[in-house]
Amino acid sequence: MNIPGFTGEAIVPGAAGYEQARRVWNGVIDRHPAVITRCHSAADIAAAVGYARDHDLPIAVRGGGHGVAGSAVCESGLVVDCSPMRAVQVDPGTHTIRAAAGCLWADVDRAGQQFGLAVPGGIVSHTGIAGLTLGGGIGWLMRKHGLTADNLLAAELVTADGERLRCGAGEHEALLWALRGGGGNFGIVTAFEFRAHRVGPTVLAGPVIWPLDAAPRVLRFYRRWIREAPDELTTIVKLARAPALPAIPRLHGRPVVIISCCYAGPVAAGARVLRPLRAVGAPLLDLIAPRPYLENQTLNDPTVPHGWYYYWKSAETGELSDDLIGALTEHTRRITSPRSYTLIFQLGGAVAEVGENATAYSHRHAAHNININAVWLPGDPDAERHIDWARGLFTAIVPHQRGVYVNFLSDEGPERVRAAYGPEKFARLQAVKGAYDPQNVFALNQNIPPPPAEIQLQPMHE
Ligand SMILES: Cc1cc2nc3c(=O)[nH]c(=O)nc-3n(C[C@H](O)[C@H](O)[C@H](O)COP(=O)(O)OP(=O)(O)OC[C@H]3O[C@@H](n4cnc5c(N)ncnc54)[C@H](O)[C@@H]3O)c2cc1C
């Protein structure tokens, strides 16, 4: 295949590597693109976009391939695969990190820690930086240092008409606003420039595990305790059967509630903050310990490998009410797959300190983000039961829902994408879309279509 100006690999059906190249993290996704363009530069990306437009091919954009909806790959279209672009440059003088669009968090974490720096990222190191940043980015450092998107200083893009531009302070600021949560709607980002922070090399981090029967008591305590928690502390609750990890050999398969912690400050101060949590009830296991920041960034990696089958439902909520705790505990008792689980992210802190309209990322005052993950192995005949379990728990938490995080959405239709932003912000995002991609060339995503008629970009009030 001849793509003018393209120097990467164009992989077509039947070619060596096609089967592997069309696979994404979620094994459920089984799409057959007409061509996968493995891009090595912004020029390659521009050439691939031009070719797709000339041949009327829909365009899917791939960063790390972790989007649960699988929008990084398409049926019969062209995939702009950024995964070969993995360069990271750290500037220890200015505390900034520039990372190419195909980087995974492991790349940025490792490069940053060589200088004692970190960019707030996600909690699984094999996730792509591109999709995660563009949707917002929640993780262990967010309560102290903000979302990933809050630390996005600038980005370089290829636009729908193949132009290259940079947005940042003083240049295309409305576009930067939209990239901080609005997803992949506005162009293909070729490089991200982040603010980095002094973190580690050691953090006090790890999980405490109780039997599921203790969940109501532990979570009621947790509700009170986190009200006063310092921003250095971020916690994530997990309700599941204990995963098959070597670190917890005696507990495999047992229904448990796990509270994982990361204290991004002095270890001694963290020990004081965490003491009351560790003393609640009778934990089965307490694995909180001083550990390298880099190790904490990879602790969850083995529980969510590539190629398993995943189905997600999620919602942002207020405080964990007794009702919510009851529903979460009850549904976890009835979990159908030993690999399924629910995560409850603790938000607040620096996330809530940024103005609601300062970025596209929304619902900054939600207390929690609950992500229900049905997980099963290829060939499992009970797939529908596992999906029904996730839907059943989601239905139970809907009355508590305040919004939804775009990066945890499956293929759930336009109303859920609107719900991720609310009507006023969605309209603003549509106006930016109209300015940068009026023909919706980048439509295979959590789509924000251009506005029906010309709408002027208006500044939003803080
Ligand atoms: C195991 C796992 C753990 C996760 N943990 C977290 C977490 O801790 N915190 C969190 O906030 N989220 C988390 N997520 C959700 C994650 O943010 C999204 O799945 C995100 O889309 C992943 O980015 P990616 O580049 O790997 O995705 P991809 O599937 O490659 O891309 C998803 C979409 O992002 C857009 N996109 C990708 N690359 C570009 C680009 N270069 N330019 C423009 N648009 C682009 C496209 O629209 C694409 O369809 C997790 C997901 C998984 C599967």
Coordinates of C-alpha atoms and ligand atoms in Angstrom, one line a residue:
M1 CA 0.0 0.0 0.0
N2 CA 1.4 3.4 -1.0
I3 CA 0.6 6.2 1.5
P4 CA 2.3 9.4 0.3
G5 CA 4.8 10.7 2.9
F6 CA 4.3 7.8 5.2
T7 CA 7.5 6.1 6.5
G8 CA 6.0 3.7 9.1
E9 CA 4.5 0.2 8.5
A10 CA 1.0 -0.1 6.9
I11 CA -0.4 -3.4 7.9
V12 CA -3.3 -4.8 5.9
P13 CA -5.4 -7.9 6.4
G14 CA -3.4 -11.1 5.7
A15 CA 0.0 -9.4 6.3
A16 CA 2.4 -10.6 9.0
G17 CA 1.5 -9.0 12.3
Y18 CA -2.0 -8.0 11.4
E19 CA -3.7 -10.3 13.9
Q20 CA -1.6 -8.9 16.7
A21 CA -1.8 -5.3 15.6
R22 CA -5.6 -5.3 15.5
R23 CA -5.9 -6.5 19.1
V24 CA -6.5 -4.1 22.0
W25 CA -6.4 -4.6 25.7
N26 CA -10.1 -5.7 26.0
G27 CA -10.3 -9.2 24.4
V28 CA -14.0 -8.7 23.7
I29 CA -13.1 -6.3 20.9
D30 CA -12.7 -8.1 17.6
R31 CA -12.5 -5.6 14.7
H32 CA -10.9 -5.8 11.3
P33 CA -9.5 -2.5 10.1
A34 CA -8.7 -2.1 6.4
V35 CA -5.2 -0.8 7.3
I36 CA -3.2 -0.2 10.5
T37 CA -0.7 2.5 10.1
R38 CA 2.1 2.2 12.7
C39 CA 3.3 5.8 12.9
H40 CA 6.8 6.9 14.0
S41 CA 6.4 10.6 13.7
A42 CA 3.9 13.5 13.5
A43 CA 4.6 13.5 9.7
D44 CA 3.5 9.8 9.5
I45 CA 0.3 10.7 11.4
A46 CA -0.4 13.6 9.0
A47 CA 0.2 11.3 6.0
A48 CA -2.1 8.6 7.4
V49 CA -4.9 11.1 8.1
G50 CA -4.6 12.5 4.6
Y51 CA -4.8 9.1 3.1
A52 CA -7.8 8.1 5.1
R53 CA -9.6 11.3 4.1
D54 CA -8.7 10.9 0.4
H55 CA -10.1 7.3 0.5
D56 CA -13.1 8.0 2.7
L57 CA -11.9 5.7 5.4
P58 CA -13.1 6.2 9.0
I59 CA -10.2 6.9 11.4
A60 CA -9.5 5.2 14.7
V61 CA -6.7 6.5 16.9
R62 CA -4.7 4.2 19.1
G63 CA -2.5 5.3 22.0
G64 CA -2.1 2.5 24.6
G65 CA -5.1 0.5 23.3
H66 CA -6.7 0.4 26.8
G67 CA -10.0 2.1 26.1
V68 CA -12.6 -0.4 27.3
A69 CA -14.9 0.4 24.4
G70 CA -12.2 -0.5 21.9
S71 CA -12.4 2.7 19.9
A72 CA -8.7 2.4 19.2
V73 CA -9.5 0.0 16.5
C74 CA -12.3 0.0 13.8
E75 CA -14.1 -2.2 11.3
S76 CA -12.9 -1.5 7.7
G77 CA -11.3 1.8 8.4
L78 CA -7.8 3.1 9.0
V79 CA -6.1 2.9 12.4
V80 CA -3.6 5.6 13.3
D81 CA -1.5 3.6 15.6
C82 CA 0.8 5.9 17.7
S83 CA 2.2 3.0 19.8
P84 CA 5.7 3.1 18.2
M85 CA 6.1 6.7 19.4
R86 CA 7.6 6.1 22.9
A87 CA 10.1 8.9 23.4
V88 CA 10.2 10.7 26.8
Q89 CA 12.3 13.8 27.7
V90 CA 12.6 15.0 31.2
D91 CA 13.7 18.5 32.0
P92 CA 14.7 18.4 35.7
G93 CA 15.3 22.2 35.6
T94 CA 11.8 23.2 34.8
H95 CA 10.1 20.0 36.2
T96 CA 8.5 19.3 32.9
I97 CA 8.2 16.0 30.9
R98 CA 7.6 15.7 27.2
A99 CA 6.2 12.4 26.1
A100 CA 5.3 11.1 22.7
A101 CA 1.7 9.9 22.1
G102 CA 2.4 6.2 22.2
C103 CA 3.9 6.1 25.6
L104 CA 2.5 4.0 28.4
W105 CA 2.6 5.2 32.0
A106 CA 5.5 2.9 32.7
D107 CA 7.6 4.9 30.2
V108 CA 6.8 8.2 31.8
D109 CA 7.0 6.9 35.4
R110 CA 10.5 5.4 34.8
A111 CA 11.9 8.4 33.1
G112 CA 10.6 10.8 35.7
Q113 CA 11.8 8.9 38.7
Q114 CA 15.4 9.0 37.4
F115 CA 15.1 12.7 38.5
G116 CA 12.8 12.1 41.5
L117 CA 9.8 13.4 39.4
A118 CA 6.4 12.1 38.6
V119 CA 3.4 13.2 36.5
P120 CA 0.1 12.2 38.1
G121 CA -1.0 9.2 36.0
G122 CA -3.2 6.1 36.2
I123 CA -3.0 3.1 38.5
V124 CA -2.0 0.5 35.9
S125 CA 1.4 1.1 34.2
H126 CA 0.5 -0.6 30.9
T127 CA -2.2 2.0 30.2
G128 CA -1.6 4.6 27.5
I129 CA -0.9 8.2 28.4
A130 CA -2.8 9.5 25.5
G131 CA -6.4 8.4 26.1
L132 CA -5.9 8.7 29.9
T133 CA -4.7 12.3 29.8
L134 CA -7.3 13.4 27.2
G135 CA -10.2 12.1 29.4
G136 CA -8.9 13.6 32.7
G137 CA -6.6 11.0 34.4
I138 CA -7.3 9.9 37.9
G139 CA -4.7 8.1 40.0
W140 CA -2.5 7.9 43.1
L141 CA -1.2 11.5 43.0
M142 CA -4.3 13.4 41.9
R143 CA -5.4 14.5 45.4
K144 CA -2.0 16.2 46.0
H145 CA -1.0 17.2 42.5
G146 CA -4.2 17.2 40.4
L147 CA -5.5 15.2 37.5
T148 CA -3.2 14.2 34.7
A149 CA -5.1 16.8 32.5
D150 CA -4.5 19.5 35.1
N151 CA -0.8 18.9 34.6
L152 CA -1.0 19.1 30.8
L153 CA 0.8 22.3 29.9
A154 CA 0.9 21.9 26.2
A155 CA 0.2 19.5 23.4
E156 CA 1.2 19.1 19.8
L157 CA -1.4 17.8 17.4
V158 CA -2.2 16.8 13.8
T159 CA -5.6 18.3 13.0
A160 CA -8.4 16.8 10.8
D161 CA -7.0 18.6 7.8
G162 CA -3.5 17.3 8.4
E163 CA -2.1 20.5 9.8
R164 CA 0.3 20.4 12.7
L165 CA -0.2 22.8 15.6
R166 CA 0.7 23.3 19.2
C167 CA -1.6 24.4 22.0
G168 CA -0.5 25.8 25.3
A169 CA -0.3 29.1 27.2
G170 CA -1.1 31.8 24.7
E171 CA -1.6 29.4 21.8
H172 CA -5.0 27.8 20.9
E173 CA -6.0 28.0 24.6
A174 CA -9.6 26.9 23.9
L175 CA -8.2 23.7 22.3
L176 CA -6.0 23.1 25.4
W177 CA -9.1 23.6 27.6
A178 CA -10.9 20.9 25.5
L179 CA -8.0 18.5 25.5
R180 CA -8.1 18.5 29.4
G181 CA -11.0 16.1 29.6
G182 CA -12.7 16.2 26.2
G183 CA -11.0 13.1 24.8
G184 CA -9.7 12.4 21.3
N185 CA -12.3 14.6 19.5
F186 CA -10.2 17.5 18.4
G187 CA -7.1 16.1 16.7
I188 CA -4.4 13.5 17.1
V189 CA -2.0 14.5 19.8
T190 CA 1.5 13.7 18.8
A191 CA 3.3 14.8 22.0
F192 CA 2.2 15.9 25.5
E193 CA 4.1 18.3 27.7
F194 CA 3.4 17.8 31.4
R195 CA 4.2 19.5 34.7
A196 CA 6.0 17.0 37.0
H197 CA 6.3 17.0 40.8
R198 CA 8.8 15.8 43.3
V199 CA 7.6 12.3 44.4
G200 CA 9.4 9.4 46.0
P201 CA 11.6 7.5 45.3
T202 CA 9.8 5.9 48.3
V203 CA 6.1 6.2 49.2
L204 CA 4.1 4.6 52.0
A205 CA 1.7 2.5 50.0
G206 CA -0.1 -0.8 49.7
P207 CA -3.4 -2.6 50.5
V208 CA -5.1 -3.5 53.7
I209 CA -7.5 -6.5 53.3
W210 CA -10.6 -7.5 55.3
P211 CA -13.2 -10.2 54.8
L212 CA -16.2 -9.0 52.9
D213 CA -18.4 -9.5 55.9
A214 CA -16.5 -6.6 57.6
A215 CA -17.2 -4.3 54.6
P216 CA -20.1 -2.4 56.2
R217 CA -18.2 -1.6 59.3
V218 CA -14.9 -0.9 57.5
L219 CA -16.5 1.4 54.9
R220 CA -18.5 3.3 57.5
F221 CA -15.3 4.0 59.3
Y222 CA -13.6 4.8 56.0
R223 CA -16.4 7.4 55.2
R224 CA -15.6 9.3 58.3
W225 CA -11.9 8.9 58.2
I226 CA -11.4 10.2 54.7
R227 CA -13.3 13.4 55.4
E228 CA -10.2 14.7 57.3
A229 CA -7.6 12.9 55.1
P230 CA -4.7 15.1 53.9
D231 CA -4.3 15.6 50.2
E232 CA -1.1 13.6 50.3
L233 CA -3.3 10.5 50.8
T234 CA -5.2 8.8 48.0
T235 CA -7.2 5.6 48.6
I236 CA -9.0 3.1 46.4
V237 CA -11.4 0.6 47.7
K238 CA -11.8 -2.7 45.9
L239 CA -14.6 -5.2 46.5
A240 CA -13.8 -8.6 44.9
R241 CA -12.7 -12.1 45.5
A242 CA -9.1 -11.9 46.4
P243 CA -7.0 -12.0 43.2
A244 CA -4.5 -14.7 42.6
L245 CA -1.4 -12.7 43.4
P246 CA 1.7 -14.2 45.0
A247 CA 1.6 -11.4 47.7
I248 CA -1.7 -12.7 49.1
P249 CA -1.3 -16.5 48.7
R250 CA -3.7 -17.6 51.5
L251 CA -6.7 -15.6 50.4
H252 CA -7.2 -16.5 46.7
G253 CA -10.9 -16.5 45.8
R254 CA -12.1 -15.3 49.2
P255 CA -14.6 -12.4 49.1
V256 CA -12.8 -9.3 50.5
V257 CA -12.8 -5.6 50.8
I258 CA -9.4 -4.0 50.1
I259 CA -8.4 -0.5 50.8
S260 CA -5.2 0.4 48.9
C261 CA -3.4 3.6 49.9
C262 CA -0.7 5.8 48.6
Y263 CA 0.8 8.6 50.8
A264 CA 2.7 11.0 48.5
G265 CA 4.6 12.7 51.3
P266 CA 7.1 11.8 54.1
V267 CA 6.8 8.2 55.1
A268 CA 6.7 8.9 58.9
A269 CA 3.8 11.4 58.4
G270 CA 2.0 8.8 56.2
A271 CA 2.4 6.2 59.0
R272 CA 0.6 8.5 61.4
V273 CA -2.2 9.2 59.0
L274 CA -2.8 5.6 58.1
R275 CA -2.6 4.2 61.7
P276 CA -6.4 4.4 62.4
L277 CA -7.3 2.7 59.2
R278 CA -5.0 -0.2 59.9
A279 CA -6.5 -0.7 63.3
V280 CA -10.1 -1.1 62.1
G281 CA -11.5 -4.6 62.8
A282 CA -9.2 -7.5 62.2
P283 CA -7.6 -7.1 58.7
L284 CA -6.7 -10.4 57.1
L285 CA -3.6 -8.8 55.7
D286 CA -1.9 -5.4 55.9
L287 CA 0.6 -4.9 53.1
I288 CA 1.1 -1.1 53.6
A289 CA 4.9 -0.5 53.5
P290 CA 7.4 2.0 52.3
R291 CA 8.0 0.9 48.7
P292 CA 9.4 2.5 45.6
Y293 CA 6.9 4.8 43.9
L294 CA 7.6 2.8 40.7
E295 CA 6.7 -0.5 42.4
N296 CA 3.4 1.0 43.6
Q297 CA 2.6 2.1 40.1
T298 CA 2.8 -1.5 38.9
L299 CA 1.1 -3.3 41.8
N300 CA -2.2 -3.6 39.9
D301 CA -0.8 -4.6 36.5
P302 CA -1.2 -8.3 36.8
T303 CA -4.8 -8.2 37.8
V304 CA -5.9 -6.6 34.5
P305 CA -3.9 -8.3 31.7
H306 CA -4.4 -7.8 28.0
G307 CA -6.7 -10.2 26.3
W308 CA -9.1 -11.0 29.1
Y309 CA -12.7 -10.0 28.5
Y310 CA -14.0 -6.9 30.2
Y311 CA -17.3 -5.0 30.6
W312 CA -17.4 -1.8 32.6
K313 CA -20.2 0.3 34.2
S314 CA -19.3 3.4 36.2
A315 CA -20.7 6.4 38.1
E316 CA -19.4 9.3 40.1
T317 CA -21.1 9.6 43.5
G318 CA -21.2 11.6 46.7
E319 CA -20.1 10.1 50.1
L320 CA -20.6 6.4 50.6
S321 CA -24.0 6.3 52.2
D322 CA -25.2 3.3 54.2
D323 CA -27.4 2.5 51.2
L324 CA -24.5 2.5 48.8
I325 CA -22.3 0.5 51.1
G326 CA -25.1 -2.1 51.5
A327 CA -25.6 -2.4 47.7
L328 CA -21.9 -2.7 47.0
T329 CA -21.4 -5.4 49.7
E330 CA -24.5 -7.3 48.7
H331 CA -23.7 -7.4 45.0
T332 CA -20.1 -8.4 45.7
R333 CA -21.4 -11.4 47.7
R334 CA -23.2 -12.5 44.5
I335 CA -20.3 -11.8 42.1
T336 CA -20.4 -14.4 39.3
S337 CA -16.8 -14.3 38.1
P338 CA -13.7 -14.7 40.3
R339 CA -12.0 -12.0 38.3
S340 CA -14.8 -9.3 38.5
Y341 CA -14.4 -6.5 40.9
T342 CA -15.6 -3.0 41.8
L343 CA -13.2 -0.1 42.4
I344 CA -14.1 3.0 44.4
F345 CA -11.7 5.9 43.8
Q346 CA -11.4 8.6 46.4
L347 CA -11.6 12.0 44.7
G348 CA -11.4 15.4 46.3
G349 CA -8.2 17.3 47.3
A350 CA -6.5 19.0 44.4
V351 CA -9.1 17.6 42.0
A352 CA -11.9 19.6 43.6
E353 CA -9.7 22.8 44.0
V354 CA -9.7 23.5 40.3
G355 CA -12.7 25.4 39.0
E356 CA -15.5 23.3 37.5
N357 CA -15.3 25.2 34.2
A358 CA -11.5 25.6 34.1
T359 CA -11.1 22.3 32.1
A360 CA -13.4 20.0 30.1
Y361 CA -13.1 17.3 32.9
S362 CA -16.2 17.6 34.9
H363 CA -17.9 16.8 38.2
R364 CA -14.9 17.8 40.3
H365 CA -16.9 17.8 43.5
A366 CA -17.9 14.2 43.3
A367 CA -16.5 12.3 46.3
H368 CA -16.0 9.0 44.5
N369 CA -15.7 7.4 41.2
I370 CA -17.1 3.8 41.2
N371 CA -16.0 1.5 38.4
I372 CA -17.8 -1.9 38.2
N373 CA -15.7 -4.3 36.2
A374 CA -17.0 -7.6 35.0
V375 CA -14.0 -9.7 33.9
W376 CA -13.9 -13.2 32.5
L377 CA -11.7 -15.4 30.4
P378 CA -12.1 -16.0 26.6
G379 CA -14.4 -19.0 26.1
D380 CA -16.2 -18.7 29.5
P381 CA -19.9 -19.7 28.7
D382 CA -21.2 -17.4 31.5
A383 CA -20.3 -14.1 29.8
E384 CA -23.9 -12.9 29.9
R385 CA -24.2 -13.7 33.6
H386 CA -21.0 -11.7 34.4
I387 CA -22.3 -8.7 32.3
D388 CA -25.7 -8.9 34.1
W389 CA -23.9 -8.8 37.5
A390 CA -22.2 -5.5 36.5
R391 CA -25.5 -4.1 35.2
G392 CA -27.4 -5.2 38.3
L393 CA -24.9 -3.4 40.6
F394 CA -24.9 -0.4 38.4
T395 CA -28.7 -0.2 38.6
A396 CA -28.4 -0.3 42.4
I397 CA -26.0 2.6 42.5
V398 CA -27.8 4.8 39.8
P399 CA -29.8 6.7 42.5
H400 CA -26.5 7.9 43.9
Q401 CA -25.0 8.9 40.5
R402 CA -23.8 12.5 40.1
G403 CA -22.0 12.1 36.8
V404 CA -19.8 9.7 34.9
Y405 CA -16.1 9.8 33.9
V406 CA -15.6 9.7 30.2
N407 CA -12.6 7.4 30.4
F408 CA -14.6 4.7 32.2
L409 CA -17.5 4.7 29.6
S410 CA -18.1 1.7 27.4
D411 CA -20.1 2.1 24.2
E412 CA -23.1 3.5 26.0
G413 CA -24.6 6.0 23.5
P414 CA -24.6 9.8 23.1
E415 CA -26.6 10.6 26.3
R416 CA -23.9 9.1 28.5
V417 CA -21.2 11.2 26.7
R418 CA -23.3 14.3 27.4
A419 CA -23.7 13.2 31.0
A420 CA -19.9 13.1 31.3
Y421 CA -19.9 16.9 30.9
G422 CA -23.3 18.4 31.5
P423 CA -25.2 20.5 28.9
E424 CA -23.3 23.8 29.2
K425 CA -19.9 22.3 29.0
F426 CA -20.9 19.9 26.3
A427 CA -22.1 22.9 24.2
R428 CA -18.7 24.6 24.7
L429 CA -16.9 21.4 23.7
Q430 CA -19.1 21.2 20.6
A431 CA -18.0 24.8 19.7
V432 CA -14.3 23.8 20.0
K433 CA -15.1 20.7 17.9
G434 CA -16.7 22.9 15.3
A435 CA -13.6 25.1 15.2
Y436 CA -11.0 22.3 14.8
D437 CA -12.9 19.3 13.3
P438 CA -16.1 20.6 11.7
Q439 CA -16.6 17.5 9.7
N440 CA -16.2 15.1 12.6
V441 CA -13.3 13.3 11.0
F442 CA -12.4 12.1 14.5
A443 CA -15.7 10.4 15.3
L444 CA -14.6 7.0 16.6
N445 CA -14.4 8.0 20.2
Q446 CA -16.7 9.2 23.0
N447 CA -18.0 11.5 20.4
I448 CA -18.7 15.2 20.7
P449 CA -20.2 16.1 17.4
P450 CA -19.8 19.7 16.0
P451 CA -22.6 22.0 16.7
P452 CA -25.5 22.0 14.3
A453 CA -25.1 25.6 13.3
E454 CA -22.1 28.0 13.7
I455 CA -21.7 28.8 17.4
Q456 CA -19.1 31.3 18.6
L457 CA -16.6 30.3 21.2
Q458 CA -17.5 32.0 24.4
P459 CA -15.3 32.0 27.5
M460 CA -16.9 30.0 30.3
H461 CA -17.3 31.6 33.7
E462 CA -15.2 30.0 36.5
Ligands
LIG1 C1 -6.4 -1.6 33.0 C2 -6.9 -0.2 32.9 C3 -6.6 0.7 33.9 C4 -7.0 2.0 33.9 N1 -6.7 2.8 34.9 C5 -7.1 4.1 34.9 C6 -6.7 5.0 35.9 O1 -6.1 4.7 36.9 N2 -7.1 6.3 35.8 C7 -7.8 6.8 34.7 O2 -8.1 7.9 34.7 N3 -8.2 5.9 33.7 C8 -7.8 4.6 33.8 N4 -8.2 3.8 32.8 C9 -9.0 4.3 31.7 C10 -8.1 4.9 30.6 O3 -8.0 6.3 31.0 C11 -8.8 4.8 29.3 O4 -9.0 3.5 28.9 C12 -7.9 5.5 28.2 O5 -8.7 5.6 27.0 C13 -6.7 4.7 27.9 O6 -5.8 5.4 27.1 P1 -5.1 4.6 25.9 O7 -4.3 5.5 25.1 O8 -4.5 3.4 26.4 O9 -6.4 4.2 25.0 P2 -6.7 3.8 23.5 O10 -7.7 2.7 23.5 O11 -5.5 3.7 22.7 O12 -7.4 5.2 23.1 C14 -8.7 5.5 23.5 C15 -9.2 6.7 22.8 O13 -8.4 7.8 23.2 C16 -8.2 8.6 22.1 N5 -6.8 8.7 21.7 C17 -5.8 7.8 21.9 N6 -4.6 8.3 21.5 C18 -4.8 9.5 21.1 C19 -4.0 10.5 20.5 N7 -2.7 10.3 20.3 N8 -4.6 11.7 20.1 C20 -5.9 11.9 20.3 N9 -6.7 11.0 20.8 C21 -6.2 9.8 21.2 C22 -9.0 8.1 20.9 O14 -10.2 8.7 20.9 C23 -9.1 6.6 21.3 O15 -10.3 6.0 20.8 C24 -7.7 2.5 32.8 C25 -8.0 1.6 31.7 C26 -7.6 0.3 31.8 C27 -8.0 -0.7 30.7

